[in-house]
PDB file of C-alpha atoms in Angstrom:
ATOM      1  CA  MET A  23     120.407  84.451 145.904  1.00 94.00           C
ATOM      2  CA  GLN A  24     121.509  87.511 147.115  1.00 96.00           C
ATOM      3  CA  THR A  25     118.871  90.170 149.082  1.00 96.00           C
ATOM      4  CA  ILE A  26     119.947  93.763 148.349  1.00 96.00           C
ATOM      5  CA  ASN A  27     118.974  96.060 150.654  1.00 94.00           C
ATOM      6  CA  ASP A  28     118.520  99.050 148.763  1.00 95.00           C
ATOM      7  CA  ARG A  29     115.553 101.246 148.682  1.00 94.00           C
ATOM      8  CA  GLU A  30     116.699 103.691 145.899  1.00 95.00           C
ATOM      9  CA  ALA A  31     117.543 101.063 143.282  1.00 96.00           C
ATOM     10  CA  VAL A  32     114.225  99.337 143.944  1.00 95.00           C
ATOM     11  CA  ARG A  33     112.357 102.681 143.305  1.00 95.00           C
ATOM     12  CA  ALA A  34     115.041 103.841 140.255  1.00 96.00           C
ATOM     13  CA  LEU A  35     114.694  99.711 138.374  1.00 96.00           C
ATOM     14  CA  ALA A  36     110.848 100.213 139.183  1.00 95.00           C
ATOM     15  CA  VAL A  37     110.700 103.333 137.161  1.00 95.00           C
ATOM     16  CA  LYS A  38     112.948 102.297 134.287  1.00 95.00           C
ATOM     17  CA  ASN A  39     110.592  99.181 133.820  1.00 95.00           C
ATOM     18  CA  GLY A  40     107.520 100.925 134.023  1.00 94.00           C
ATOM     19  CA  LEU A  41     106.400  99.301 137.279  1.00 95.00           C
ATOM     20  CA  ASP A  42     105.609 102.722 139.257  1.00 93.00           C
ATOM     21  CA  GLY A  43     102.446 102.820 136.340  1.00 94.00           C
ATOM     22  CA  ILE A  44     101.492  99.377 137.236  1.00 95.00           C
ATOM     23  CA  PHE A  45     101.857  98.991 140.630  1.00 96.00           C
ATOM     24  CA  SER A  46     100.727 100.932 143.752  1.00 95.00           C
ATOM     25  CA  PRO A  47     103.560 102.919 145.651  1.00 94.00           C
ATOM     26  CA  MET A  48     102.876 101.011 149.051  1.00 92.00           C
ATOM     27  CA  VAL A  49     103.658  97.797 146.854  1.00 95.00           C
ATOM     28  CA  THR A  50     106.833  98.914 145.110  1.00 95.00           C
ATOM     29  CA  HIS A  51     107.823 100.093 148.301  1.00 93.00           C
ATOM     30  CA  LYS A  52     107.801  96.686 149.943  1.00 95.00           C
ATOM     31  CA  MET A  53     109.074  94.698 146.556  1.00 97.00           C
ATOM     32  CA  GLU A  54     112.554  93.003 147.546  1.00 97.00           C
ATOM     33  CA  LEU A  55     115.544  93.062 145.262  1.00 98.00           C
ATOM     34  CA  ARG A  56     117.388  89.992 144.618  1.00 98.00           C
ATOM     35  CA  ARG A  57     120.152  88.996 142.461  1.00 98.00           C
ATOM     36  CA  TYR A  58     120.455  85.682 141.013  1.00 98.00           C
ATOM     37  CA  ALA A  59     124.173  84.346 139.995  1.00 97.00           C
ATOM     38  CA  ASP A  60     124.321  82.624 136.255  1.00 93.00           C
ATOM     39  CA  GLU A  61     122.582  78.876 136.291  1.00 92.00           C
ATOM     40  CA  GLU A  62     121.057  80.013 139.719  1.00 96.00           C
ATOM     41  CA  LYS A  63     117.397  78.532 139.936  1.00 96.00           C
ATOM     42  CA  LEU A  64     114.405  80.813 141.024  1.00 97.00           C
ATOM     43  CA  CYS A  65     112.341  78.070 140.789  1.00 96.00           C
ATOM     44  CA  LEU A  66     111.813  74.357 140.812  1.00 94.00           C
ATOM     45  CA  VAL A  67     108.989  72.276 139.806  1.00 92.00           C
ATOM     46  CA  GLY A  68     106.363  71.545 142.344  1.00 93.00           C
ATOM     47  CA  ASP A  69     107.205  74.251 144.278  1.00 95.00           C
ATOM     48  CA  GLN A  70     104.664  76.524 145.904  1.00 95.00           C
ATOM     49  CA  LEU A  71     105.343  80.267 145.555  1.00 95.00           C
ATOM     50  CA  ASP A  72     104.710  82.938 147.964  1.00 94.00           C
ATOM     51  CA  GLY A  73     105.032  85.653 145.229  1.00 96.00           C
ATOM     52  CA  MET A  74     105.658  86.816 142.041  1.00 97.00           C
ATOM     53  CA  PHE A  75     109.325  87.861 140.471  1.00 98.00           C
ATOM     54  CA  LEU A  76     109.412  90.396 138.235  1.00 97.00           C
ATOM     55  CA  LEU A  77     112.838  90.568 136.289  1.00 97.00           C
ATOM     56  CA  VAL A  78     114.371  94.128 135.734  1.00 97.00           C
ATOM     57  CA  GLU A  79     117.349  92.888 134.252  1.00 95.00           C
ATOM     58  CA  GLY A  80     119.184  89.968 132.603  1.00 94.00           C
ATOM     59  CA  LYS A  81     117.755  87.295 131.141  1.00 92.00           C
ATOM     60  CA  LEU A  82     115.849  83.892 132.708  1.00 94.00           C
ATOM     61  CA  LYS A  83     115.289  80.314 130.920  1.00 92.00           C
ATOM     62  CA  ILE A  84     112.223  78.287 131.386  1.00 92.00           C
ATOM     63  CA  GLN A  85     112.085  74.753 130.987  1.00 90.00           C
ATOM     64  CA  THR A  86     109.609  72.217 131.359  1.00 85.00           C
ATOM     65  CA  LEU A  87     110.096  68.195 132.721  1.00 80.00           C
ATOM     66  CA  LEU A  88     108.653  65.440 130.776  1.00 75.00           C
ATOM     67  CA  PRO A  89     107.557  62.353 132.256  1.00 73.00           C
ATOM     68  CA  ASN A  90     110.288  60.271 131.501  1.00 74.00           C
ATOM     69  CA  GLY A  91     112.984  63.284 133.343  1.00 73.00           C
ATOM     70  CA  LYS A  92     113.801  64.645 130.864  1.00 75.00           C
ATOM     71  CA  SER A  93     113.338  68.320 129.660  1.00 80.00           C
ATOM     72  CA  MET A  94     112.427  70.817 127.074  1.00 81.00           C
ATOM     73  CA  LEU A  95     112.909  74.349 126.338  1.00 84.00           C
ATOM     74  CA  VAL A  96     109.742  76.447 127.013  1.00 84.00           C
ATOM     75  CA  ARG A  97     111.231  80.063 126.501  1.00 85.00           C
ATOM     76  CA  PHE A  98     113.860  82.713 127.547  1.00 88.00           C
ATOM     77  CA  THR A  99     112.268  86.146 129.183  1.00 89.00           C
ATOM     78  CA  ASN A 100     113.890  89.414 128.859  1.00 90.00           C
ATOM     79  CA  PRO A 101     113.396  92.442 131.127  1.00 92.00           C
ATOM     80  CA  MET A 102     109.828  92.816 131.917  1.00 90.00           C
ATOM     81  CA  SER A 103     108.881  89.672 132.439  1.00 91.00           C
ATOM     82  CA  VAL A 104     106.595  87.767 135.402  1.00 95.00           C
ATOM     83  CA  ILE A 105     107.356  84.636 136.662  1.00 95.00           C
ATOM     84  CA  GLY A 106     104.424  83.551 139.499  1.00 94.00           C
ATOM     85  CA  ASP A 107     101.392  85.198 137.900  1.00 92.00           C
ATOM     86  CA  VAL A 108     100.333  81.825 136.454  1.00 89.00           C
ATOM     87  CA  GLU A 109     100.450  80.173 140.108  1.00 91.00           C
ATOM     88  CA  LEU A 110      99.481  83.881 141.990  1.00 90.00           C
ATOM     89  CA  LEU A 111      95.649  83.416 142.642  1.00 85.00           C
ATOM     90  CA  HIS A 112      94.957  79.631 143.008  1.00 86.00           C
ATOM     91  CA  ARG A 113      98.313  78.245 144.383  1.00 87.00           C
ATOM     92  CA  PHE A 114      99.191  76.133 141.096  1.00 89.00           C
ATOM     93  CA  PRO A 115     102.528  73.842 142.242  1.00 93.00           C
ATOM     94  CA  VAL A 116     105.211  75.342 140.030  1.00 93.00           C
ATOM     95  CA  LYS A 117     105.111  73.413 136.680  1.00 89.00           C
ATOM     96  CA  ASN A 118     108.424  74.508 135.216  1.00 91.00           C
ATOM     97  CA  GLN A 119     112.317  75.139 136.011  1.00 94.00           C
ATOM     98  CA  VAL A 120     113.267  78.649 136.213  1.00 96.00           C
ATOM     99  CA  GLU A 121     116.750  79.525 136.052  1.00 94.00           C
ATOM    100  CA  SER A 122     119.117  82.844 135.195  1.00 95.00           C
ATOM    101  CA  VAL A 123     121.361  83.265 132.683  1.00 91.00           C
ATOM    102  CA  GLY A 124     124.283  85.141 133.534  1.00 90.00           C
ATOM    103  CA  GLU A 125     123.201  87.575 136.260  1.00 95.00           C
ATOM    104  CA  SER A 126     119.662  88.673 136.826  1.00 96.00           C
ATOM    105  CA  LEU A 127     118.001  91.258 139.129  1.00 97.00           C
ATOM    106  CA  ILE A 128     114.771  90.646 140.246  1.00 98.00           C
ATOM    107  CA  LEU A 129     112.094  92.302 142.022  1.00 98.00           C
ATOM    108  CA  PHE A 130     109.947  90.211 144.540  1.00 98.00           C
ATOM    109  CA  ALA A 131     106.717  91.286 145.636  1.00 97.00           C
ATOM    110  CA  GLY A 132     104.891  88.476 148.282  1.00 96.00           C
ATOM    111  CA  ARG A 133     101.691  87.101 147.497  1.00 95.00           C
ATOM    112  CA  ARG A 134      99.482  88.500 150.444  1.00 94.00           C
ATOM    113  CA  LEU A 135     100.321  92.526 149.356  1.00 94.00           C
ATOM    114  CA  LEU A 136      99.232  91.641 145.679  1.00 95.00           C
ATOM    115  CA  LEU A 137      95.840  89.561 146.460  1.00 94.00           C
ATOM    116  CA  ARG A 138      95.051  92.821 148.411  1.00 94.00           C
ATOM    117  CA  GLU A 139      96.364  95.213 145.378  1.00 94.00           C
ATOM    118  CA  LEU A 140      94.396  93.292 142.961  1.00 92.00           C
ATOM    119  CA  GLU A 141      91.273  94.266 144.573  1.00 91.00           C
ATOM    120  CA  GLU A 142      91.121  97.724 143.625  1.00 91.00           C
ATOM    121  CA  ASN A 143      94.535  98.220 140.845  1.00 95.00           C
ATOM    122  CA  THR A 144      92.967  97.522 137.339  1.00 94.00           C
ATOM    123  CA  ALA A 145      96.260  98.409 136.281  1.00 95.00           C
ATOM    124  CA  LEU A 146      97.455  95.471 137.222  1.00 95.00           C
ATOM    125  CA  LEU A 147      94.948  93.345 136.215  1.00 93.00           C
ATOM    126  CA  ARG A 148      95.284  94.615 132.581  1.00 94.00           C
ATOM    127  CA  PHE A 149      99.237  93.823 132.860  1.00 94.00           C
ATOM    128  CA  LEU A 150      98.530  90.679 134.592  1.00 93.00           C
ATOM    129  CA  VAL A 151      96.150  89.656 131.857  1.00 92.00           C
ATOM    130  CA  GLY A 152      98.576  90.792 128.889  1.00 91.00           C
ATOM    131  CA  GLU A 153     101.391  88.831 130.651  1.00 89.00           C
ATOM    132  CA  LEU A 154      99.612  85.402 130.565  1.00 89.00           C
ATOM    133  CA  SER A 155      98.313  86.093 126.754  1.00 87.00           C
ATOM    134  CA  HIS A 156     101.851  86.415 125.890  1.00 82.00           C
ATOM    135  CA  LYS A 157     102.936  83.244 127.667  1.00 82.00           C
ATOM    136  CA  LEU A 158      99.927  81.260 125.859  1.00 80.00           C
ATOM    137  CA  HIS A 159     101.367  82.610 122.778  1.00 77.00           C
ATOM    138  CA  THR A 160     105.094  81.767 123.087  1.00 73.00           C
ATOM    139  CA  LEU A 161     103.945  78.225 124.461  1.00 73.00           C
ATOM    140  CA  GLY A 162     102.147  76.911 121.141  1.00 69.00           C
ATOM    141  CA  GLN A 163     105.069  78.797 119.205  1.00 70.00           C
ATOM    142  CA  ALA A 164     107.761  76.953 121.237  1.00 69.00           C
ATOM    143  CA  SER A 165     105.579  73.481 120.719  1.00 70.00           C
ATOM    144  CA  ALA A 166     105.454  74.157 117.274  1.00 69.00           C
ATOM    145  CA  LEU A 167     109.376  74.708 116.791  1.00 70.00           C
ATOM    146  CA  ASN A 168     109.978  71.512 118.740  1.00 70.00           C
ATOM    147  CA  LEU A 169     107.131  69.806 116.731  1.00 70.00           C
ATOM    148  CA  LEU A 170     107.464  70.753 113.279  1.00 74.00           C
ATOM    149  CA  TYR A 171     110.783  72.275 112.745  1.00 84.00           C
ATOM    150  CA  PRO A 172     114.389  70.442 111.950  1.00 89.00           C
ATOM    151  CA  VAL A 173     117.016  70.442 114.503  1.00 90.00           C
ATOM    152  CA  GLU A 174     119.114  73.139 112.698  1.00 92.00           C
ATOM    153  CA  ASN A 175     116.437  75.460 112.858  1.00 91.00           C
ATOM    154  CA  ARG A 176     115.566  74.778 116.406  1.00 89.00           C
ATOM    155  CA  PHE A 177     119.164  75.370 117.127  1.00 92.00           C
ATOM    156  CA  ALA A 178     119.488  78.471 115.486  1.00 92.00           C
ATOM    157  CA  SER A 179     116.521  79.757 117.028  1.00 89.00           C
ATOM    158  CA  TYR A 180     117.652  78.934 120.623  1.00 88.00           C
ATOM    159  CA  LEU A 181     120.790  80.382 119.627  1.00 89.00           C
ATOM    160  CA  MET A 182     119.336  83.930 118.499  1.00 87.00           C
ATOM    161  CA  SER A 183     116.963  83.563 121.695  1.00 84.00           C
ATOM    162  CA  LEU A 184     119.958  82.888 124.179  1.00 81.00           C
ATOM    163  CA  PHE A 185     122.067  85.694 122.681  1.00 76.00           C
ATOM    164  CA  ALA A 186     119.561  88.124 122.250  1.00 68.00           C
ATOM    165  CA  ASP A 187     119.625  91.038 124.425  1.00 56.00           C
ATOM    166  CA  HIS A 188     116.522  93.554 124.733  1.00 46.00           C
ATOM    167  CA  SER A 189     117.359  95.253 127.879  1.00 45.00           C
ATOM    168  CA  GLY A 190     120.691  97.402 126.862  1.00 41.00           C
ATOM    169  CA  GLY A 191     122.420  95.263 129.265  1.00 39.00           C
ATOM    170  CA  ARG A 192     125.506  92.657 128.840  1.00 37.00           C
ATOM    171  CA  ARG A 193     125.023  90.882 125.607  1.00 40.00           C
ATOM    172  CA  VAL A 194     125.645  87.061 126.124  1.00 43.00           C
ATOM    173  CA  GLU A 195     128.171  86.078 123.306  1.00 44.00           C
ATOM    174  CA  GLU A 196     129.106  82.146 124.076  1.00 50.00           C
ATOM    175  CA  ILE A 197     127.835  78.981 125.367  1.00 60.00           C
ATOM    176  CA  ARG A 198     130.130  76.733 126.872  1.00 59.00           C
ATOM    177  CA  THR A 199     130.379  73.221 124.560  1.00 54.00           C
ATOM    178  CA  SER A 200     130.197  71.179 127.696  1.00 55.00           C
ATOM    179  CA  SER A 201     126.359  72.465 127.829  1.00 76.00           C
ATOM    180  CA  LEU A 202     125.474  70.823 124.661  1.00 83.00           C
ATOM    181  CA  ILE A 203     124.093  67.361 126.128  1.00 84.00           C
ATOM    182  CA  GLU A 204     121.755  69.548 128.250  1.00 83.00           C
ATOM    183  CA  THR A 205     120.658  71.799 124.809  1.00 86.00           C
ATOM    184  CA  ALA A 206     120.177  68.661 122.786  1.00 88.00           C
ATOM    185  CA  GLU A 207     117.282  67.732 125.577  1.00 85.00           C
ATOM    186  CA  LEU A 208     116.217  70.802 125.681  1.00 83.00           C
ATOM    187  CA  LEU A 209     115.530  71.065 121.929  1.00 87.00           C
ATOM    188  CA  GLY A 210     114.277  67.259 121.825  1.00 84.00           C
ATOM    189  CA  THR A 211     117.209  65.828 119.934  1.00 88.00           C
ATOM    190  CA  SER A 212     120.704  63.264 120.915  1.00 90.00           C
ATOM    191  CA  TYR A 213     123.610  64.851 121.131  1.00 89.00           C
ATOM    192  CA  ARG A 214     125.440  63.145 118.539  1.00 93.00           C
ATOM    193  CA  HIS A 215     122.618  65.028 115.991  1.00 93.00           C
ATOM    194  CA  LEU A 216     123.287  68.329 117.403  1.00 93.00           C
ATOM    195  CA  ASN A 217     127.433  67.816 117.291  1.00 92.00           C
ATOM    196  CA  ARG A 218     126.835  67.150 113.926  1.00 94.00           C
ATOM    197  CA  ILE A 219     124.845  70.450 113.558  1.00 94.00           C
ATOM    198  CA  VAL A 220     127.211  72.434 115.604  1.00 93.00           C
ATOM    199  CA  ARG A 221     130.343  70.761 113.103  1.00 94.00           C
ATOM    200  CA  GLN A 222     128.422  71.623 110.136  1.00 95.00           C
ATOM    201  CA  PHE A 223     127.392  75.517 111.265  1.00 95.00           C
ATOM    202  CA  ILE A 224     130.986  75.883 112.133  1.00 94.00           C
ATOM    203  CA  ASP A 225     131.945  74.633 108.676  1.00 95.00           C
ATOM    204  CA  GLU A 226     129.888  76.851 106.991  1.00 95.00           C
ATOM    205  CA  GLY A 227     131.116  80.009 109.117  1.00 95.00           C
ATOM    206  CA  ILE A 228     128.133  80.711 111.019  1.00 93.00           C
ATOM    207  CA  ILE A 229     129.866  79.884 114.614  1.00 91.00           C
ATOM    208  CA  ALA A 230     133.048  79.066 115.703  1.00 91.00           C
ATOM    209  CA  ARG A 231     134.349  76.705 118.516  1.00 88.00           C
ATOM    210  CA  ASN A 232     137.420  78.079 120.866  1.00 86.00           C
ATOM    211  CA  ARG A 233     138.608  76.553 124.145  1.00 80.00           C
ATOM    212  CA  GLY A 234     134.978  74.750 124.400  1.00 79.00           C
ATOM    213  CA  ARG A 235     133.057  77.741 124.060  1.00 83.00           C
ATOM    214  CA  LEU A 236     130.922  78.637 120.915  1.00 85.00           C
ATOM    215  CA  SER A 237     130.210  81.944 119.349  1.00 86.00           C
ATOM    216  CA  VAL A 238     128.463  83.300 116.706  1.00 88.00           C
ATOM    217  CA  LEU A 239     130.162  84.685 113.492  1.00 90.00           C
ATOM    218  CA  ASP A 240     127.431  85.026 111.131  1.00 92.00           C
ATOM    219  CA  GLU A 241     124.560  86.953 113.159  1.00 89.00           C
ATOM    220  CA  GLY A 242     122.574  86.988 109.477  1.00 92.00           C
ATOM    221  CA  LYS A 243     122.991  83.926 108.650  1.00 93.00           C
ATOM    222  CA  LEU A 244     121.721  82.414 112.096  1.00 91.00           C
ATOM    223  CA  ALA A 245     118.471  84.861 111.868  1.00 90.00           C
ATOM    224  CA  GLU A 246     117.936  83.261 108.551  1.00 93.00           C
ATOM    225  CA  LEU A 247     117.607  79.811 109.718  1.00 92.00           C
ATOM    226  CA  ALA A 248     115.826  80.936 112.991  1.00 88.00           C
ATOM    227  CA  ASN A 249     112.675  82.269 110.370  1.00 84.00           C
ATOM    228  CA  GLY A 250     111.729  84.666 112.629  1.00 82.00           C
ATOM    229  CA  ASN A 251     111.139  82.202 115.373  1.00 80.00           C
ATOM    230  CA  LEU A 252     112.267  82.429 118.820  1.00 80.00           C
ATOM    231  CA  TYR A 253     111.948  80.797 122.153  1.00 81.00           C
ATOM    232  CA  GLU A 254     110.616  84.253 123.521  1.00 73.00           C
TER     233      GLU A 254
END
């Protein structure tokens, strides 16, 4: 993680993501700008957060760890999204692992500052309620995907969610085949089964494998298989 000491960049990113209409100038002025590298962790299960993360550029992957030691994908998040709102008021320990997909920019606001802001800022309260409602909705959607849909549909939804870019930034175009073991675990299947799905998608011209990476060739077919269900 790299802290960027650039107050003008903080102000510009806050305005770009509509944060100037949610937080008071006092709070945005005190936010930290942080850069996270690809696969770098923002938080781990059990952490105690001392503030809230606001994703302003890039993409994050959120996964939960199961009692058997395996992990399961919860969702991907795009700007503008929040990490740490659930833990803000009651200091709950972190339940999910969060990592950057590619390079991400985060605005970080300290907990004490936010608690003072909540006492009189109704715009912030409405914003946090909206974020919590969205998380409840996506949690139910992800649970339905993982429990009820075949692996080929889950993998298509995973790829669509991973490659999607809603921020106008750099689009993620590839996935390393070496990470398929982790991907299989996230989707609740075996590596052998997922590898069969990969070969099926290649044979059907949906994706291609080149030098240890997968790339999408037919996004329309992938979207058809995902059937509107995304991990977002």
